[in-house]
Protein backbone atom coordinates (compact mmCIF):
# COMPACT_ATOMS: atom_id res chain seq x y z
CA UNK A 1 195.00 80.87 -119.40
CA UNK A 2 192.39 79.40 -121.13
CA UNK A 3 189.11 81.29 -122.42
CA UNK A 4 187.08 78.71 -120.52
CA UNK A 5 188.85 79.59 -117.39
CA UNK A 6 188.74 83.03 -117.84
CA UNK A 7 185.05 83.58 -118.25
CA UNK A 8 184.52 81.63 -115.12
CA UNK A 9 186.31 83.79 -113.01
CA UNK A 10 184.47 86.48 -114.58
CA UNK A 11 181.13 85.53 -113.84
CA UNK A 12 182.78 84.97 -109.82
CA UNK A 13 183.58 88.24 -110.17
CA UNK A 14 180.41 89.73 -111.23
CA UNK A 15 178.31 87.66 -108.92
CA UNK A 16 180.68 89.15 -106.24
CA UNK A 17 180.01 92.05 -106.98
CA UNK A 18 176.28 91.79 -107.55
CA UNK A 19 176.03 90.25 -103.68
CA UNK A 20 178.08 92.76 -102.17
CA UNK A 21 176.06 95.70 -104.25
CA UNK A 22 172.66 93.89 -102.87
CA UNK A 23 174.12 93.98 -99.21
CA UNK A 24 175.53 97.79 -99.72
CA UNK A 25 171.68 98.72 -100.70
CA UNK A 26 170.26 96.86 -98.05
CA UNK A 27 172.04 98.70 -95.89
CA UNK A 28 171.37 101.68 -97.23
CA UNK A 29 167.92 101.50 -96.95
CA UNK A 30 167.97 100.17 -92.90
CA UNK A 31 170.02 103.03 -92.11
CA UNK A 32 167.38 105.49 -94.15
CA UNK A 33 164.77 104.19 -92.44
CA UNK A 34 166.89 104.65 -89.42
CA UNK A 35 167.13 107.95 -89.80
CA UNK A 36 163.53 108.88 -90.96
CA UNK A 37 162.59 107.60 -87.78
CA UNK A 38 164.70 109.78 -85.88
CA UNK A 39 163.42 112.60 -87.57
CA UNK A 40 160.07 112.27 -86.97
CA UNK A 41 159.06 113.18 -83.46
CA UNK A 42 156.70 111.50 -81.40
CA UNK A 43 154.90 112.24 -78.44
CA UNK A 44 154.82 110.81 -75.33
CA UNK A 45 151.52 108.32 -75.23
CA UNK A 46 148.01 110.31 -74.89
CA UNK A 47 149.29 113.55 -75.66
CA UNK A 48 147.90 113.92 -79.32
CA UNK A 49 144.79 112.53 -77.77
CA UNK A 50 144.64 115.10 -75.12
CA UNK A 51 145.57 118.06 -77.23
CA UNK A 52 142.83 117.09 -79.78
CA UNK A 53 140.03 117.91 -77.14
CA UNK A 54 142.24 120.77 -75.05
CA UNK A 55 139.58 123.20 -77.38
CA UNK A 56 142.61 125.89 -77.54
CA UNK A 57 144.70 126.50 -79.96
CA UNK A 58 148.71 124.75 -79.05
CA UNK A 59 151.53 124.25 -80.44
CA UNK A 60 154.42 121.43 -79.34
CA UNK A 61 157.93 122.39 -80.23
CA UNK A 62 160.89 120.27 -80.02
CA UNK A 63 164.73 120.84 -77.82
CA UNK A 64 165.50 123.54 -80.71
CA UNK A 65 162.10 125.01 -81.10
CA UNK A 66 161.14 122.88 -84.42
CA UNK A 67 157.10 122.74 -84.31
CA UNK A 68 156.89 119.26 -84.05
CA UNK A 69 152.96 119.23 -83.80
CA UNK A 70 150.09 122.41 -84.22
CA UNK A 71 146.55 122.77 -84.14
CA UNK A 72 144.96 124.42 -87.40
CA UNK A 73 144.07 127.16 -84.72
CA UNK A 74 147.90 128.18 -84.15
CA UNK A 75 148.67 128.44 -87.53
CA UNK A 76 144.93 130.81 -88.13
CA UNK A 77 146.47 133.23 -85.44
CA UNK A 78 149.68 133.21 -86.94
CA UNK A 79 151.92 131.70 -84.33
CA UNK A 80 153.41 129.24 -86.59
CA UNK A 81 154.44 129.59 -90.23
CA UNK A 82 155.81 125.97 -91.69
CA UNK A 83 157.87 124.21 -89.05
CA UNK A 84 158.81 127.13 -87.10
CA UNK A 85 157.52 129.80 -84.34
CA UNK A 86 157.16 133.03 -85.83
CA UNK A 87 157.22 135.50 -82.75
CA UNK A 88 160.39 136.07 -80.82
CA UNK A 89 158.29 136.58 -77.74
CA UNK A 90 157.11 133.15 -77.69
CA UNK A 91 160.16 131.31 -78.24
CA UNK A 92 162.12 133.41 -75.49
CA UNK A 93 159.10 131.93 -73.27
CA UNK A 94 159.64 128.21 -74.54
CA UNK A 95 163.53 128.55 -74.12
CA UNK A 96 162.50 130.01 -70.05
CA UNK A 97 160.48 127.00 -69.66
CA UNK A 98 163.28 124.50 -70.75
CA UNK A 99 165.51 125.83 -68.94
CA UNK A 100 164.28 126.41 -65.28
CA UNK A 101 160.94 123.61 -65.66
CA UNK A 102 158.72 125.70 -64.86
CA UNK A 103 155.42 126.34 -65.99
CA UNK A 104 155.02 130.26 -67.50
CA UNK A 105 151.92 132.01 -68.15
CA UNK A 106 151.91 135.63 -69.76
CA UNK A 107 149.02 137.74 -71.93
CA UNK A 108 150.89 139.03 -74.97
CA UNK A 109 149.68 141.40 -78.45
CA UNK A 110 151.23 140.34 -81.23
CA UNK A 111 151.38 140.99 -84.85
CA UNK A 112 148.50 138.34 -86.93
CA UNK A 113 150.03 138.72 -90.19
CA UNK A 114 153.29 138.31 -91.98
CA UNK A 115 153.16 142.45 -92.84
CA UNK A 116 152.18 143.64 -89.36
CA UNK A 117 148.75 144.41 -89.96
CA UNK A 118 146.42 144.24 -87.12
CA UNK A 119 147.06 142.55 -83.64
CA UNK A 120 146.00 139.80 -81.75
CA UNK A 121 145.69 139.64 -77.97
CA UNK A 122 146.89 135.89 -76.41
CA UNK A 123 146.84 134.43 -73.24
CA UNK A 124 149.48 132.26 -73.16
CA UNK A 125 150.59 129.17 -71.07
CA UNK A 126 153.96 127.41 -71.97
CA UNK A 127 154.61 124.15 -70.07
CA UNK A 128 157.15 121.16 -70.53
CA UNK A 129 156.05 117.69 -71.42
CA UNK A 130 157.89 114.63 -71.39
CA UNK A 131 161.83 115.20 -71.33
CA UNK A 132 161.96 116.90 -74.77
CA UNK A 133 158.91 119.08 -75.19
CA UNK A 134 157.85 121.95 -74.96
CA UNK A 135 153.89 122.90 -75.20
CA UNK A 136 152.43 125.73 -75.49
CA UNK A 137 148.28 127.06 -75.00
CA UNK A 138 147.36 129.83 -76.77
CA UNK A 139 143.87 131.62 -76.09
CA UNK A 140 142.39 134.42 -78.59
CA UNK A 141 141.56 137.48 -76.14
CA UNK A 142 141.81 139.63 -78.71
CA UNK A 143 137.83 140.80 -78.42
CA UNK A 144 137.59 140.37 -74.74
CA UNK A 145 140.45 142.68 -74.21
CA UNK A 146 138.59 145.41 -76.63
CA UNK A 147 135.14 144.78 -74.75
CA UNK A 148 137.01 145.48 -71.73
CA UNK A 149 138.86 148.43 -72.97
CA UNK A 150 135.24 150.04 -74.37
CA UNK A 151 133.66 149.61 -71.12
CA UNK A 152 136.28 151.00 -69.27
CA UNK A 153 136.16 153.76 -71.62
CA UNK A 154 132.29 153.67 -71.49
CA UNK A 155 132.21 154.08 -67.34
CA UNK A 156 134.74 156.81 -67.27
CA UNK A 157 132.82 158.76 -70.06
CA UNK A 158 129.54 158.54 -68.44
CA UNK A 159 131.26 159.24 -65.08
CA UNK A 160 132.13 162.74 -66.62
CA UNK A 161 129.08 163.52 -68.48
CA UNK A 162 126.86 162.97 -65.42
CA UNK A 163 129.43 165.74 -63.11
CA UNK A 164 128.35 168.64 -65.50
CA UNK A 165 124.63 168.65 -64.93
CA UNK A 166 124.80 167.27 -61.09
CA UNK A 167 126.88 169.88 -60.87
CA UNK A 168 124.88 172.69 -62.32
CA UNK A 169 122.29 171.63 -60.21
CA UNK A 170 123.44 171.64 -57.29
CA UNK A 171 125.17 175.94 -58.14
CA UNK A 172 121.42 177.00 -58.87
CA UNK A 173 120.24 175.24 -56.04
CA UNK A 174 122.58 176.77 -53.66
CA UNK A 175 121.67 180.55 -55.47
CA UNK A 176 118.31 179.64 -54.99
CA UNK A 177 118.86 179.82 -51.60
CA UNK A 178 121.03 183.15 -51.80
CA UNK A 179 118.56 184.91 -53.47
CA UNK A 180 115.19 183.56 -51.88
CA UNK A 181 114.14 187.28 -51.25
CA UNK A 182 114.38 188.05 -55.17
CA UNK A 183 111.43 186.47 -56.95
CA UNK A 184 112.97 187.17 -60.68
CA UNK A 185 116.43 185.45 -59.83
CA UNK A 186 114.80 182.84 -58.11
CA UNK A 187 112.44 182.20 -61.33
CA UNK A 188 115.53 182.23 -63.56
CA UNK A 189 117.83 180.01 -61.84
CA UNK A 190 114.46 177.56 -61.39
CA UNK A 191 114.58 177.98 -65.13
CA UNK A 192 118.07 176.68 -65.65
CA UNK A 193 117.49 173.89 -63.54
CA UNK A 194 114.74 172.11 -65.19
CA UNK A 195 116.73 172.42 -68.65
CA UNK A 196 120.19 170.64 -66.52
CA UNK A 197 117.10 168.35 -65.10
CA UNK A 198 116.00 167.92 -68.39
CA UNK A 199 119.35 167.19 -69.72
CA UNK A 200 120.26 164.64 -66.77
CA UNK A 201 116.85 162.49 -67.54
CA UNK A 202 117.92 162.45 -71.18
CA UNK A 203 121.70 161.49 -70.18
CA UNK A 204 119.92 158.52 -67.93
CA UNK A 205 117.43 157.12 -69.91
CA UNK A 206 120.28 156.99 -72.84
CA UNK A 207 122.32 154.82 -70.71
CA UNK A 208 119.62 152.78 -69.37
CA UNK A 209 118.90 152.77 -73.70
CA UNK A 210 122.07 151.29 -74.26
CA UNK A 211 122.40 148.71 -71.10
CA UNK A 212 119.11 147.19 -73.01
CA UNK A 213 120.58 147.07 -76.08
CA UNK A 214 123.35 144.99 -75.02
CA UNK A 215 121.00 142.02 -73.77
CA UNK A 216 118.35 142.20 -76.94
CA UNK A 217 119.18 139.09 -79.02
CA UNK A 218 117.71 140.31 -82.23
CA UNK A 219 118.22 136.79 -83.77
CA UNK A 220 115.99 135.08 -81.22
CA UNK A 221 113.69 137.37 -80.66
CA UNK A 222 113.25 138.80 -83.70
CA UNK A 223 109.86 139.14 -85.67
CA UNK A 224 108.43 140.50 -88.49
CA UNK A 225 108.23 144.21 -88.58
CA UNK A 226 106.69 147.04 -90.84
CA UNK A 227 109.51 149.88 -91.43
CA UNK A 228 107.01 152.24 -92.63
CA UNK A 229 104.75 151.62 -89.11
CA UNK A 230 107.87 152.47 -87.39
CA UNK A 231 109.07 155.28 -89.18
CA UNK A 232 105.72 157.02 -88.83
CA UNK A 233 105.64 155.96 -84.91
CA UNK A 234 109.62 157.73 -84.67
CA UNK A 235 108.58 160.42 -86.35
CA UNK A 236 105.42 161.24 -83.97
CA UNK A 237 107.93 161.07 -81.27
CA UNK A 238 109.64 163.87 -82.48
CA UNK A 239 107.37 165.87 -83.58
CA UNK A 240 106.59 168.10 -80.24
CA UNK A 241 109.99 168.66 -80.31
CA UNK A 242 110.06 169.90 -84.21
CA UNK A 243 107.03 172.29 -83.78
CA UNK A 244 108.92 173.94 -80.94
CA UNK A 245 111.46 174.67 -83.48
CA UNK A 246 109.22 175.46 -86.12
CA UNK A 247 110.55 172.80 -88.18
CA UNK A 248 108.54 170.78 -91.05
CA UNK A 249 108.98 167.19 -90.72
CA UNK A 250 108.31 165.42 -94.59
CA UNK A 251 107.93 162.01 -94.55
CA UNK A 252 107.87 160.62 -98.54
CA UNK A 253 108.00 157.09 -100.02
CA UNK A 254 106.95 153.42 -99.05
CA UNK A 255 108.60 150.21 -98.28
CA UNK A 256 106.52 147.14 -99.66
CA UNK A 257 108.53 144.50 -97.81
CA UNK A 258 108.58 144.23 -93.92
CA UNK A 259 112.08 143.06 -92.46
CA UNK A 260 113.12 140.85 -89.57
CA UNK A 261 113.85 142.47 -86.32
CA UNK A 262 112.91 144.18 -83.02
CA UNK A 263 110.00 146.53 -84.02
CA UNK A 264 110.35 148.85 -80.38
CA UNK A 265 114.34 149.21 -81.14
CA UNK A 266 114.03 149.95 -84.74
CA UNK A 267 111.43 152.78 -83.66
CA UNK A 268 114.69 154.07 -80.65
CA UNK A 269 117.17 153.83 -83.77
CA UNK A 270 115.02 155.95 -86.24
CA UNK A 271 114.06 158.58 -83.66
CA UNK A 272 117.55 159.37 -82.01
CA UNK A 273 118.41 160.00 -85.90
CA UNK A 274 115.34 162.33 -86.75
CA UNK A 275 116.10 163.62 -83.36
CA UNK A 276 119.54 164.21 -84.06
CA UNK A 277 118.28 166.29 -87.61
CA UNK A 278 115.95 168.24 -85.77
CA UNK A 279 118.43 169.52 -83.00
CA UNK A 280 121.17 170.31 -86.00
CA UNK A 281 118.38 171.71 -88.40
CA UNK A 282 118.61 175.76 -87.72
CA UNK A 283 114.51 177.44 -87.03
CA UNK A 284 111.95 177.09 -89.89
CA UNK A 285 113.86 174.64 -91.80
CA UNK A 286 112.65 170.67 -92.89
CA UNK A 287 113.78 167.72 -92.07
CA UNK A 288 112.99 164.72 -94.82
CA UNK A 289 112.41 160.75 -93.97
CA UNK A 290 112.59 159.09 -97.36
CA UNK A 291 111.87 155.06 -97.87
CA UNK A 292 112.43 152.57 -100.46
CA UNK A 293 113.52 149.51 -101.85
CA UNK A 294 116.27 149.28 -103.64
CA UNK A 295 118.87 145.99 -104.59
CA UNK A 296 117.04 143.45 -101.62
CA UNK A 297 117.88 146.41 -98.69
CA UNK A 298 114.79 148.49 -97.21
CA UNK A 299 116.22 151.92 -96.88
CA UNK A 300 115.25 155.03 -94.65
CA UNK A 301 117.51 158.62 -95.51
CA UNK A 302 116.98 161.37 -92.81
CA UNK A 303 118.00 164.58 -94.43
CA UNK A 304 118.23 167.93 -92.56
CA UNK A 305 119.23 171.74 -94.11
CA UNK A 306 122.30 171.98 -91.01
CA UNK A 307 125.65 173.19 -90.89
CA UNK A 308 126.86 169.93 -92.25
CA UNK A 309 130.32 167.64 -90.98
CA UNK A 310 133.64 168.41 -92.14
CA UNK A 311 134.98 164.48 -93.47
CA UNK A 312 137.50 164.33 -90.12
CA UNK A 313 134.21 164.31 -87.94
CA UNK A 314 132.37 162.00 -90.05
CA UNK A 315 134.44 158.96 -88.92
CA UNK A 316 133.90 160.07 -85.57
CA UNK A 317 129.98 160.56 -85.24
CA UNK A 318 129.22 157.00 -84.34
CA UNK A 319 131.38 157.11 -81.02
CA UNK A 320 129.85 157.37 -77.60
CA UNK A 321 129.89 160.63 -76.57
CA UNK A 322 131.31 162.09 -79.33
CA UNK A 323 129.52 165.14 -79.94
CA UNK A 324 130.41 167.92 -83.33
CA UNK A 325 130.28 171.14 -80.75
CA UNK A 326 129.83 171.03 -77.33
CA UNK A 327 127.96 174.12 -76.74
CA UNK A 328 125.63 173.69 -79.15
CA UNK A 329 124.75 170.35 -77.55
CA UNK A 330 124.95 171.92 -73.78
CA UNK A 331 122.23 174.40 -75.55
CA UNK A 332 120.07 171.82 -77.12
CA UNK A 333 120.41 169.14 -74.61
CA UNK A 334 122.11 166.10 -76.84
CA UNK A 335 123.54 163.42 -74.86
CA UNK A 336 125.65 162.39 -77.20
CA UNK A 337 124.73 158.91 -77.07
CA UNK A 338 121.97 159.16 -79.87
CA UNK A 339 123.68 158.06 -82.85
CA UNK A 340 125.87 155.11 -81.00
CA UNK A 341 122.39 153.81 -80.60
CA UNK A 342 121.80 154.04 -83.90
CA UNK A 343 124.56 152.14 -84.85
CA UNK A 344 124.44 149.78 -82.22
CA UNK A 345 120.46 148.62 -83.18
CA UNK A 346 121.11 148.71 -87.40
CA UNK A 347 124.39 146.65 -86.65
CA UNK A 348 122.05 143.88 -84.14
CA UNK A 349 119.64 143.83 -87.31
CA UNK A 350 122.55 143.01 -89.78
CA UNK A 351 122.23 146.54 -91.89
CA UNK A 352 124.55 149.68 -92.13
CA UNK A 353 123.99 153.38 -91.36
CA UNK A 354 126.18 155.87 -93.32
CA UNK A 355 126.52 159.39 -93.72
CA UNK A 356 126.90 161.85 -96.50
CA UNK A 357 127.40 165.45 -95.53
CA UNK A 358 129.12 168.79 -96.82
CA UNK A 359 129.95 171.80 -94.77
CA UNK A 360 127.11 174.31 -95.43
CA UNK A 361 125.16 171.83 -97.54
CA UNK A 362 123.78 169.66 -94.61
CA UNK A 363 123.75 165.93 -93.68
CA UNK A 364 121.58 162.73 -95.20
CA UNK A 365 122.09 159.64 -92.53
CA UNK A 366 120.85 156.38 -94.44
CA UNK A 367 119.68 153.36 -92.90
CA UNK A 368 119.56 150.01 -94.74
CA UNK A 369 118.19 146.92 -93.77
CA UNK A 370 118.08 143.69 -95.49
CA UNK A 371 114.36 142.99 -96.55
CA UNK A 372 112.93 139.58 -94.85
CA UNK A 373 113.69 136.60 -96.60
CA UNK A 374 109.83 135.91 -97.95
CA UNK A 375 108.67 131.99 -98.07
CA UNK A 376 107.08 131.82 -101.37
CA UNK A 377 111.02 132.56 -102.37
CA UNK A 378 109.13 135.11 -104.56
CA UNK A 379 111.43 138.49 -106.02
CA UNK A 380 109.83 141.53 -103.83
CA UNK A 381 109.27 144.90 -105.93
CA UNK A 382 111.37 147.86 -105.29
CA UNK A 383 109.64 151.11 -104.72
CA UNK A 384 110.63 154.48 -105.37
CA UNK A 385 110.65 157.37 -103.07
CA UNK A 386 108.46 159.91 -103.55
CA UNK A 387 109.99 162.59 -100.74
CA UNK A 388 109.72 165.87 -101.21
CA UNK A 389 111.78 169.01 -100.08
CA UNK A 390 114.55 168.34 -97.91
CA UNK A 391 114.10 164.28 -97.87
CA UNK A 392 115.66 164.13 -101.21
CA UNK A 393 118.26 166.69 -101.20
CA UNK A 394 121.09 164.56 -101.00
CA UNK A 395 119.88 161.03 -101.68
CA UNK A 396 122.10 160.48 -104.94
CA UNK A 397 124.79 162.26 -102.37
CA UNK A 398 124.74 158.87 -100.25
CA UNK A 399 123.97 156.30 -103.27
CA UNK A 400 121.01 154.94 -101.51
């Protein structure tokens, strides 16, 4: 065969080849594209557009649970990690739902994170859509369930607290009645029950302290206020009941900058905690009130010479109710409501309260509030205390 010949059938060849390697990656590339759209889901028409404005948090899983679509919301409670469900509970409800088409609802606490820290409390609904699809509605309950749960808590406490002095009252008035021929009994059971009077008006008008408290909206109603005006008005509140103990109340320092709040529930705050000194303080003693500036936060220390708080009970102090010995709040007449309110009010002003306190070396509570934002955008000047006696016995101890 002739070269001439030859090469022509090899260029046939090659442009065989050529055409049927053009035609192999054409097909190729139809049947890719095929299969990519297979394997991206779509919904049925609307449904994005509906679950855009649905304002909960969903997710829409496929016939093997794959997350085909989830809101930003789903993935920030940590329902869905990647393409997939995370929480065996909720797929057991989807594979319910595809099986017997019907619509479930259920309130479940599950874990938020990867590690198992913390919860989070969802109402649920799982529902089908369309013939492949499964939705599901999740709603964060986590803080309504915990508001519910502290108010709960709340009416059963105060339930219990108000039995004891009712209670009392009602045994002296019924000996009152036994022994109306003996004038001493008589005066001393009249005695007991204007101190279990005393203590039920106290127990009351904390309550009706606290049901106020949850309807002040510091943010809105908030004004310029003078901490060193209401320190001095908190501490004239108490002090009838510190000369009856013979104790000193010192009041040292100044705070140059006013701060934003509710002047009348600053003044509550600041005397349930000098109150709460004085009551703790043992006879002749002093109680301090330091103030000052320090770092952008007005702060006020109330120091008292008491038996001090072991570290288990200082966790615990804050709680409604919650109170470090019984009798010796049966004999002074806490509530034990005092320094909840105190924590409540700083918290509504956006400031802290802490504690430091040894056994035998008594207790400094410290307020701090962050000093008013002033207009000229000018620095403001710290001031330093200048308390004396107890009101600076532990300040370094609380690093205010």
């Amino acid at each position: 065969m002739d070269p001439l010949t030859i090469g022509l059938l090899a260029g046939l060849i090659g442009l065989a080849l050529g055409s049927f390697g053009v035609l192999a990656f054409g097909l190729s590339d139809r049947q890719r594209r095929r299969l990519q759209e297979v394997a991206e889901p779509t919904l049925p028409d609307g449904a994005a557009e509906v679950l855009s404005v649905v304002g909960r948090a969903y997710v829409v899983v496929d016939a093997i649970d794959g997350v085909v679509r989830a809101s930003p919301a789903a993935y920030a409670f940590g329902l869905v990690r990647g393409h997939t469900m995370v929480h065996s509970e909720l797929l057991g409800l989807t594979a319910r739902v595809r099986r017997d088409g019907v619509i479930e609802e259920r309130q479940l606490e599950l874990p938020r994170g990867p590690l198992g820290q913390g919860t989070i409390v969802v109402q649920v609904r799982v529902a089908p859509i369309g013939e492949e699809y499964i939705l599901l509605l999740a709603d964060d309950r986590t803080e309504i369930t915990r508001t519910e749960a502290m108010r709960n808590d709340f009416v059963a406490n105060v339930s219990h607290e108000l039995k004891t002095p009712v209670g009392a009252i009602s045994l002296l008035a019924e000996a009152i009645d036994d022994a109306a021929d003996d004038a001493e009994a008589v005066r001393r059971f009249a005695g007991r029950m204007h101190k279990e009077a005393r203590r039920l008006g106290a127990l009351v008008q904390d309550i009706i302290e606290l049901s106020r408290l949850q309807g002040a909206d510091v943010v809105q109603g908030g004004t310029e206020v003078d901490l060193n005006a209401v320190v001095a008005e908190a501490v004239d509140r108490n002090k009838l009941t510190a000369e009856s103990r013979h104790i000193e109340l010192s009041v040292g320092g100044n705070i140059g900058v006013p701060v934003y709040g509710d002047a009348e529930l600053l003044t509550t705050a600041l005397r349930n905690l000098i109150d709460n000194a004085i009551r703790y303080a043992p006879e002749r003693s002093k109680v301090g009130v330091g103030l000052r500036v320090r770092e952008g936060l007005a702060t006020v220390s109330v120091t008292d010479q008491g038996p001090g708080i072991t570290p288990d009970q200082q966790d615990r102090i804050f709680e409604r109710f919650y109170r470090l010995d019984d009798a010796r709040s049966r004999q002074t007449g806490g509530t034990g409501l005092g320094l909840s309110i105190v924590k409540h009010v700083i918290s509504q002003h956006g400031g802290e309260v802490s504690v430091w306190s040894q056994p035998g070396q008594g207790s400094t509570f410290t307020v701090r509030l962050p000093e008013m934002e002033q207009e000229d955008g000018g620095a403001t000047e710290s001031v330093e205390p200048r308390t004396q006696g107890a009101g600076v016995a532990h300040e370094q101890g609380v690093g205010a």
